[in-house]
CSV table of C-alpha atoms in Angstrom, one decimal:
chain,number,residue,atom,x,y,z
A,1,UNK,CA,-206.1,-41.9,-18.3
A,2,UNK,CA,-209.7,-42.2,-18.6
A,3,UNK,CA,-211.6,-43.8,-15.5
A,4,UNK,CA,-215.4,-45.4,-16.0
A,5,UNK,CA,-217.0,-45.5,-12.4
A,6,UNK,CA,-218.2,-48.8,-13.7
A,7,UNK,CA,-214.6,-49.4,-13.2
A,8,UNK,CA,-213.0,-47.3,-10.9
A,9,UNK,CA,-210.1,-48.3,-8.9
A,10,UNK,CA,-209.2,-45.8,-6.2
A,11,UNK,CA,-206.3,-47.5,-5.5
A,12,UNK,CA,-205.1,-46.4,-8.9
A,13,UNK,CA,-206.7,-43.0,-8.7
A,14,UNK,CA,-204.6,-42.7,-5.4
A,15,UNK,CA,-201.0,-43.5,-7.2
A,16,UNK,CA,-202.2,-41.3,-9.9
A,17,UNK,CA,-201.8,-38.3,-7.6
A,18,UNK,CA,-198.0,-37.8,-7.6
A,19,UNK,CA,-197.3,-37.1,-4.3
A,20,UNK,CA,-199.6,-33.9,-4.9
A,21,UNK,CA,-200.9,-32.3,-1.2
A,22,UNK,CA,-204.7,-32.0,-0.8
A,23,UNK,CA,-205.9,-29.9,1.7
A,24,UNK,CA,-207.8,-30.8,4.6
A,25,UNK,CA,-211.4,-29.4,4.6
A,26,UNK,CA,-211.3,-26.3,6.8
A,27,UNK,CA,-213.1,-27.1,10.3
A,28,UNK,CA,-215.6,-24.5,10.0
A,29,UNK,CA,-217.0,-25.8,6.7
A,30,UNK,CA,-217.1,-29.3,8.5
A,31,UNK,CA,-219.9,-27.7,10.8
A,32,UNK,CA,-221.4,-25.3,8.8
A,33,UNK,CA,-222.1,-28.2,6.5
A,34,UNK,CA,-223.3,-30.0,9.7
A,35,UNK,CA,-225.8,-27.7,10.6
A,36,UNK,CA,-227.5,-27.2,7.4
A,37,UNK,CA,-227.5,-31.4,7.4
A,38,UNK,CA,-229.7,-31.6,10.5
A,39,UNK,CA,-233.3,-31.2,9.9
A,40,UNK,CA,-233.3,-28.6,13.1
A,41,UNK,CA,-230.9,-26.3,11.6
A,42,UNK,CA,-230.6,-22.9,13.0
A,43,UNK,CA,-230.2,-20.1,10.3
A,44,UNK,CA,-228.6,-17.9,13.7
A,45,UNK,CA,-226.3,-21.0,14.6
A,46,UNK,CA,-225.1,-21.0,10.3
A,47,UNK,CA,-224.8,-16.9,10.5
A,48,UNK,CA,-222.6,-17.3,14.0
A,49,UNK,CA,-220.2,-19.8,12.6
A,50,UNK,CA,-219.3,-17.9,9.5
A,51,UNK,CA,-219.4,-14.6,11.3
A,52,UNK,CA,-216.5,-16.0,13.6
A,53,UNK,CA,-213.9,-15.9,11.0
A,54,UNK,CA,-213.6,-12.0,10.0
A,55,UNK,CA,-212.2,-12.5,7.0
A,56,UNK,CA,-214.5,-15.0,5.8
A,57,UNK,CA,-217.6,-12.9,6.7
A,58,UNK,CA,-215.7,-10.2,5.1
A,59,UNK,CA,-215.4,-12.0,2.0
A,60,UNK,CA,-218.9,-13.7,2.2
A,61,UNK,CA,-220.4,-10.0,2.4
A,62,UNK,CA,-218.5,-8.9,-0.7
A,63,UNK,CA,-219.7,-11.5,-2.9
A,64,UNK,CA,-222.4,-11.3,-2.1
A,65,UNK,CA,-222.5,-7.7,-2.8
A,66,UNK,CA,-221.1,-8.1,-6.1
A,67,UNK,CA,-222.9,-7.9,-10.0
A,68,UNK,CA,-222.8,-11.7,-9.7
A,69,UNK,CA,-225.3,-12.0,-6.4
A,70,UNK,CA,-226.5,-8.5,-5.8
A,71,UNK,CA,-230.3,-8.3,-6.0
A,72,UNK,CA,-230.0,-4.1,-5.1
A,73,UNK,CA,-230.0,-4.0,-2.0
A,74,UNK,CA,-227.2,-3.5,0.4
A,75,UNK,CA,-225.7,-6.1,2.2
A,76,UNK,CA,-223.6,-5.0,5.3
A,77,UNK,CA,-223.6,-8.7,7.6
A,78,UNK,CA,-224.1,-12.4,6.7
A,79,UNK,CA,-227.2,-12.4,8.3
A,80,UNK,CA,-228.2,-9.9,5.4
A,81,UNK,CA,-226.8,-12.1,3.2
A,82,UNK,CA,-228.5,-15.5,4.3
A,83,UNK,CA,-231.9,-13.7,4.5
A,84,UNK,CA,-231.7,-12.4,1.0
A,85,UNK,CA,-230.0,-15.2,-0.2
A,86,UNK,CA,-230.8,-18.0,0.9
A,87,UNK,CA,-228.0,-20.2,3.1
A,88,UNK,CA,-227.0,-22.1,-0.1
A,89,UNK,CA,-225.9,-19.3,-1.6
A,90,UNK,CA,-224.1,-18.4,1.5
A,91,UNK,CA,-222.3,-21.5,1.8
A,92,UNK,CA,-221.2,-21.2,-2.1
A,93,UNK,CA,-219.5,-17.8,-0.7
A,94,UNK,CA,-217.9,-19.4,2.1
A,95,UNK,CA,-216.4,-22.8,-0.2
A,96,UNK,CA,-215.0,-20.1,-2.5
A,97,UNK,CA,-213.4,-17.9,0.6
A,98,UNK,CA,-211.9,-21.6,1.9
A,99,UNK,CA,-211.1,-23.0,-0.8
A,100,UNK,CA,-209.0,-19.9,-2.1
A,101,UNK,CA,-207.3,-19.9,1.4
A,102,UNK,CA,-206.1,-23.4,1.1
A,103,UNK,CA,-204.9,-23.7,-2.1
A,104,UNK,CA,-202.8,-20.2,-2.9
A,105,UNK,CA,-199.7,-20.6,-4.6
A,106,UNK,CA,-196.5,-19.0,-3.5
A,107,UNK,CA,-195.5,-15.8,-5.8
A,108,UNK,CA,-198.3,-16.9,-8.3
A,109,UNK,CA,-201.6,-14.8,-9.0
A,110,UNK,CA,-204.6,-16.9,-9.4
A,111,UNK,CA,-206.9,-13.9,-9.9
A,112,UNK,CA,-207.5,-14.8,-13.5
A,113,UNK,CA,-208.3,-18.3,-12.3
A,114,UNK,CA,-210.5,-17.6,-9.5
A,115,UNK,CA,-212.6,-15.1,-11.6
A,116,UNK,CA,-213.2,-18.0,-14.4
A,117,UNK,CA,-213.8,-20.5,-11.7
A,118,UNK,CA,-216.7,-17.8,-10.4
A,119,UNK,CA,-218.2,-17.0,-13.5
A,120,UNK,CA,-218.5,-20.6,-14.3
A,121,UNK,CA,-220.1,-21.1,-11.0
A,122,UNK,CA,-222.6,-18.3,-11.6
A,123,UNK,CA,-223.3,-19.6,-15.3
A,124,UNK,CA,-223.8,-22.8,-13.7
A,125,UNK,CA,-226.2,-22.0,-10.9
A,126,UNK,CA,-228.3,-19.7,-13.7
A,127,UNK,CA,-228.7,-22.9,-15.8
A,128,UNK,CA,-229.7,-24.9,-13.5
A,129,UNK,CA,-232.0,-22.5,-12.1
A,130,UNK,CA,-233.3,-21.7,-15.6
A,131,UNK,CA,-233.7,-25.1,-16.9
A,132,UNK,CA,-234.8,-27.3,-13.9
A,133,UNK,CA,-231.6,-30.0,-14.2
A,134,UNK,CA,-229.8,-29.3,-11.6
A,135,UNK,CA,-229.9,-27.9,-8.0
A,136,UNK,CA,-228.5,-24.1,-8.3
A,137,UNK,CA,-226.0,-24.2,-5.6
A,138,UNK,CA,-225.3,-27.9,-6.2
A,139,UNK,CA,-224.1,-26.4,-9.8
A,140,UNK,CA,-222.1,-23.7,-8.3
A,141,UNK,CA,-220.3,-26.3,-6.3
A,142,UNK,CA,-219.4,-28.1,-9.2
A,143,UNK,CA,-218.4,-24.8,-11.1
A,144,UNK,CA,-216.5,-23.8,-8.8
A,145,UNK,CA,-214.4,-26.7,-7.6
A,146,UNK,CA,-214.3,-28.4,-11.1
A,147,UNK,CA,-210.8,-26.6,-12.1
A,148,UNK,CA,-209.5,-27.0,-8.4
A,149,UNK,CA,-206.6,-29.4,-9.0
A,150,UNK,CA,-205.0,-26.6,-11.3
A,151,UNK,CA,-203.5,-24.8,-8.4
A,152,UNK,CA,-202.6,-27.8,-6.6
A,153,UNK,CA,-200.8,-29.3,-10.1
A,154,UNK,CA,-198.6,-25.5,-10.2
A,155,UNK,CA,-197.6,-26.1,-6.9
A,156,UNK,CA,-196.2,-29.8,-7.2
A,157,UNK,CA,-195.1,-29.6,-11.0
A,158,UNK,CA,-193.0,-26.8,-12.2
A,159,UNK,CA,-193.5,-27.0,-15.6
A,160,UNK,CA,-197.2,-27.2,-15.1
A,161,UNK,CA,-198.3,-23.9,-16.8
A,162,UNK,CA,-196.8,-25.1,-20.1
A,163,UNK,CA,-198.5,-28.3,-20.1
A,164,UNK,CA,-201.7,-26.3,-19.1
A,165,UNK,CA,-200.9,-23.9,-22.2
A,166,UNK,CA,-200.8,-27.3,-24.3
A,167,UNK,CA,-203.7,-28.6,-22.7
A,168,UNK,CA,-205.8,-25.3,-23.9
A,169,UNK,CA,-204.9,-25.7,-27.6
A,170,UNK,CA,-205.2,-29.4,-28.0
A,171,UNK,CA,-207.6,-30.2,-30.7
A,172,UNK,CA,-207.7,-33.9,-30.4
A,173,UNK,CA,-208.1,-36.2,-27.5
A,174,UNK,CA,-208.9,-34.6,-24.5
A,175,UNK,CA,-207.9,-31.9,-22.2
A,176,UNK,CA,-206.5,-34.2,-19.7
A,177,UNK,CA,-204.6,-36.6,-22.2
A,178,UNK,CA,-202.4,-34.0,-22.6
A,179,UNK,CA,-201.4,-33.4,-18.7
A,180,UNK,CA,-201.5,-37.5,-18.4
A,181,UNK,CA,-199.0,-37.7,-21.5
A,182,UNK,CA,-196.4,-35.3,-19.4
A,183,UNK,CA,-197.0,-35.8,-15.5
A,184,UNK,CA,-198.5,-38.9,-15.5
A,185,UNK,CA,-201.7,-37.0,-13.5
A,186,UNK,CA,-204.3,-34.8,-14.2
A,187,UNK,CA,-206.1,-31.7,-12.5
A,188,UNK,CA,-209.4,-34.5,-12.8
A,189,UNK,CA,-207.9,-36.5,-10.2
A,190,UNK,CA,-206.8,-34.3,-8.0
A,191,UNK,CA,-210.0,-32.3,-8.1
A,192,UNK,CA,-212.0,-35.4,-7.4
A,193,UNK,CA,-209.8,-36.0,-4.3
A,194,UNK,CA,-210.3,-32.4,-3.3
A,195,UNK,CA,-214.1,-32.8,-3.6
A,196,UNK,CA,-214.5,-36.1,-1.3
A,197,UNK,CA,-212.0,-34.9,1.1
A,198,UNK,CA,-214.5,-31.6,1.1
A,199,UNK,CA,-217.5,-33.7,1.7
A,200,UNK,CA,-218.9,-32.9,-1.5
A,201,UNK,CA,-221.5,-36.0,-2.5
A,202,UNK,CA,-220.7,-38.4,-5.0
A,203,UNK,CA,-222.1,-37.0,-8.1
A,204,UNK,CA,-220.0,-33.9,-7.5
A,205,UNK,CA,-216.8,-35.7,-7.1
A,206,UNK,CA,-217.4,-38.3,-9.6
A,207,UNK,CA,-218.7,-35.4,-12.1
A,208,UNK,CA,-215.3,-33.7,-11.5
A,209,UNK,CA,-213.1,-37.0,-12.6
A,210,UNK,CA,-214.8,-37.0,-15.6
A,211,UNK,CA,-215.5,-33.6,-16.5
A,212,UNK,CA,-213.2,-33.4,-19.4
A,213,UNK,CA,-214.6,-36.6,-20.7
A,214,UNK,CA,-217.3,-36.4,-23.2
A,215,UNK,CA,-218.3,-40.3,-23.8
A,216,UNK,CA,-219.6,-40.3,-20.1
A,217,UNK,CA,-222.6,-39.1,-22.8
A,218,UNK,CA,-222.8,-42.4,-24.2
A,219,UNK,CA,-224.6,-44.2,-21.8
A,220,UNK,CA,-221.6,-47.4,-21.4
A,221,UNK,CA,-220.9,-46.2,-17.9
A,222,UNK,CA,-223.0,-46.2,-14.3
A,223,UNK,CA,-221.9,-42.3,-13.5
A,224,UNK,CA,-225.3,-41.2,-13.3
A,225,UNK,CA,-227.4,-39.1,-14.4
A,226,UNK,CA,-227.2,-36.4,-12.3
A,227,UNK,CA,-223.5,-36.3,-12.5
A,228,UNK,CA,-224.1,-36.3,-16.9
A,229,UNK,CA,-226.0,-33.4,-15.6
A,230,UNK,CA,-223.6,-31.4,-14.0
A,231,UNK,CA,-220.8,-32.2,-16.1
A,232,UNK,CA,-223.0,-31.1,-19.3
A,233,UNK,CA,-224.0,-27.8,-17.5
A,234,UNK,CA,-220.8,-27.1,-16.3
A,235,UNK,CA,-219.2,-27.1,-20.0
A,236,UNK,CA,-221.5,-24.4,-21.1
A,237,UNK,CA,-220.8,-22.7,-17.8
A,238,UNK,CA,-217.1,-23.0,-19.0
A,239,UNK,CA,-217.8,-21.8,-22.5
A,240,UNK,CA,-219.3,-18.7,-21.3
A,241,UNK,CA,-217.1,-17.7,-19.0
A,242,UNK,CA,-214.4,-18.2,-21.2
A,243,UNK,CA,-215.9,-16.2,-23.9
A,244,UNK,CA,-217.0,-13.5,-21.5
A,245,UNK,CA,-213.9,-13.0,-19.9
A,246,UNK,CA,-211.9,-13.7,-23.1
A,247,UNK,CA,-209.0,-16.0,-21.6
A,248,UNK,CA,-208.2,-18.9,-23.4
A,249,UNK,CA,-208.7,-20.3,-27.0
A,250,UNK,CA,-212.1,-22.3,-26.3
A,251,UNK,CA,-211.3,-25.8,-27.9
A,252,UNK,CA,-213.0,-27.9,-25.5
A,253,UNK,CA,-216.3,-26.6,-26.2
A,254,UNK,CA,-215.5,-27.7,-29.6
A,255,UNK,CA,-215.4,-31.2,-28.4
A,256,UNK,CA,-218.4,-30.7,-25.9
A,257,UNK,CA,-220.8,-29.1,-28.0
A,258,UNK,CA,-222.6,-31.9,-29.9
A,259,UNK,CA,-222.7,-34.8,-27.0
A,260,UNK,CA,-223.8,-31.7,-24.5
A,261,UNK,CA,-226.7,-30.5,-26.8
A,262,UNK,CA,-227.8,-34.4,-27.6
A,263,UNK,CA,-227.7,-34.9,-23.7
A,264,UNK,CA,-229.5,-31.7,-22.5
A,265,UNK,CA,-232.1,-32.8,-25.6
A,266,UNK,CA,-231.3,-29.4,-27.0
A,267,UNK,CA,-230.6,-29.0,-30.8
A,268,UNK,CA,-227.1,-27.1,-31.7
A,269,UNK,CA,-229.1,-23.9,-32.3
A,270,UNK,CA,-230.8,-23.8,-28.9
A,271,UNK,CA,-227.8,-24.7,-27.3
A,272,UNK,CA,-225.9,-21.7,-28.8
A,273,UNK,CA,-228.6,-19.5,-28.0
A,274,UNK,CA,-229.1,-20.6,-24.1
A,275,UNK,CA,-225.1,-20.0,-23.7
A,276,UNK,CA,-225.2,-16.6,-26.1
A,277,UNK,CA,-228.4,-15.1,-23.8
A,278,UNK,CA,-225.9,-15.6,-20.7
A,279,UNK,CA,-222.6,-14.1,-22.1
A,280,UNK,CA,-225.1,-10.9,-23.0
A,281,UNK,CA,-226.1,-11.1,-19.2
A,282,UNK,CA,-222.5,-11.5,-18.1
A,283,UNK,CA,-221.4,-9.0,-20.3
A,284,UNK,CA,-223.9,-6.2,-19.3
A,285,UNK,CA,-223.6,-6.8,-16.0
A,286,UNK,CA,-219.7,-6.2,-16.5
A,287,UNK,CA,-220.6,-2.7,-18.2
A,288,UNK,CA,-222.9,-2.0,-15.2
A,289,UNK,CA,-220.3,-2.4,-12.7
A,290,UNK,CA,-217.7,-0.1,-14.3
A,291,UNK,CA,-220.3,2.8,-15.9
């Protein structure tokens, strides 16, 4: 089920679902998203609204206090955390403590999900910060909401973890032929309707619907370039997290590879080396943390 914007018919998108439950955007994000919108935003009025859920605050302070965001200092408060930072950043933290509360599954562990969906996130953000494509935290979004209609899929489909286990090892077509061909849906979809219900702008949502979809490189379609971006970064962001963290055979990057290094106007080589420098970041940044 393969959907051109040039084409898109949300009314189909929206049978497509299956009766799967998106969540409502949490209110707080709502206004914290508000208030960085408005040109008179105050960084104490951001830092009060986060700071009024514990356990978000709580979350947002560990974080950002991990490998992945600590700068060596110690942060004890969001305020700490938005001044060293920055409050995109800080929102990043806050999506990821929201969007794990909304979409837990009963009796299933999504730790190995979540830390791919963060190291993806991170490569993402380093990417764009490193090569100029893409706004950092606009890449983090992507990385880490990309996967989101995985959870959502577990909880409405039983047998959802073997078609995911398919899905992983498919070698032709793409990754979300294969949940198409048994459900009829695919985590795409429900990711994308995840993202606009989240307020997330249109080349984030639109980037997510086609994320597994590799021709979006040929030019035929109007998604944009900065969606081609993110989707492009986001697949080496995917390649190195699964390499660093070692959890799934990496067949998609098999299929991203080549349209992702002709895109980025990289050559196979730099390409390789550009994801390779990062897993060696990743990597000793793991060793750091448990020396």
């Amino acid at each position: 089920m393969s959907y051109k914007t040039n084409s898109l018919n949300l009314g189909a998108l929206e049978h497509a679902l299956k009766g799967v439950n998106i969540p409502a955007c949490p209110a707080v994000l709502v206004q914290i998203m508000d208030e960085l919108n408005n040109p008179d935003a105050s960084d104490r009025r951001i830092a009060t609204l986060i700071g009024e859920d514990v356990g978000i605050a709580s979350l947002v302070v560990r974080s950002a206090n991990s490998p992945l965001f600590s700068r060596g200092k110690r942060i004890a408060s969001v305020a700490d955390a938005a001044r060293l930072l920055g409050f995109g950043t800080v929102t990043n933290l806050v999506q990821e403590a929201l969007l794990r509360s909304a979409i837990a599954v009963e009796d299933v562990s999504l730790e190995r999900f979540w830390d791919t969906s963060r190291i993806t996130a991170a490569a993402n953000a380093r990417l764009a910060r490193s090569t100029g494509a893409a706004r950092p935290e606009t890449a983090y979004t992507f990385g880490l909401f990309h996967d989101c209609g995985m959870p959502l899929l577990i909880q409405r489909f039983d047998g959802y973890k073997a078609v995911l286990g398919q899905a992983n090892t498919c070698t032709e077509g793409w990754f979300t032929d294969v949940e198409d061909q048994a459900l009829g849906t695919n985590h795409a979809i429900v990711g994308y309707f995840l993202a606009r219900t989240w307020g997330l702008n249109d080349a984030v949502s639109l980037g997510i619907l086609c994320h597994h979809d590799y021709s979006i490189f040929d030019g035929l379609n109007d998604l944009g370039d900065d969606a081609r971006t993110l989707v492009a970064i986001n697949a080496i962001g995917e390649h190195v997290a699964s390499t660093h963290l070692r959890t799934r055979n990496d067949t998609d990057w098999s299929k991203a590879r080549a349209p992702v290094a002709q895109y980025l106007s990289l050559t196979l080589a730099e390409l390789d080396d550009l994801a390779d420098d990062l897993i060696y970041e990743f990597d000793r940044e793991m060793d750091a943390e448990t020396a």
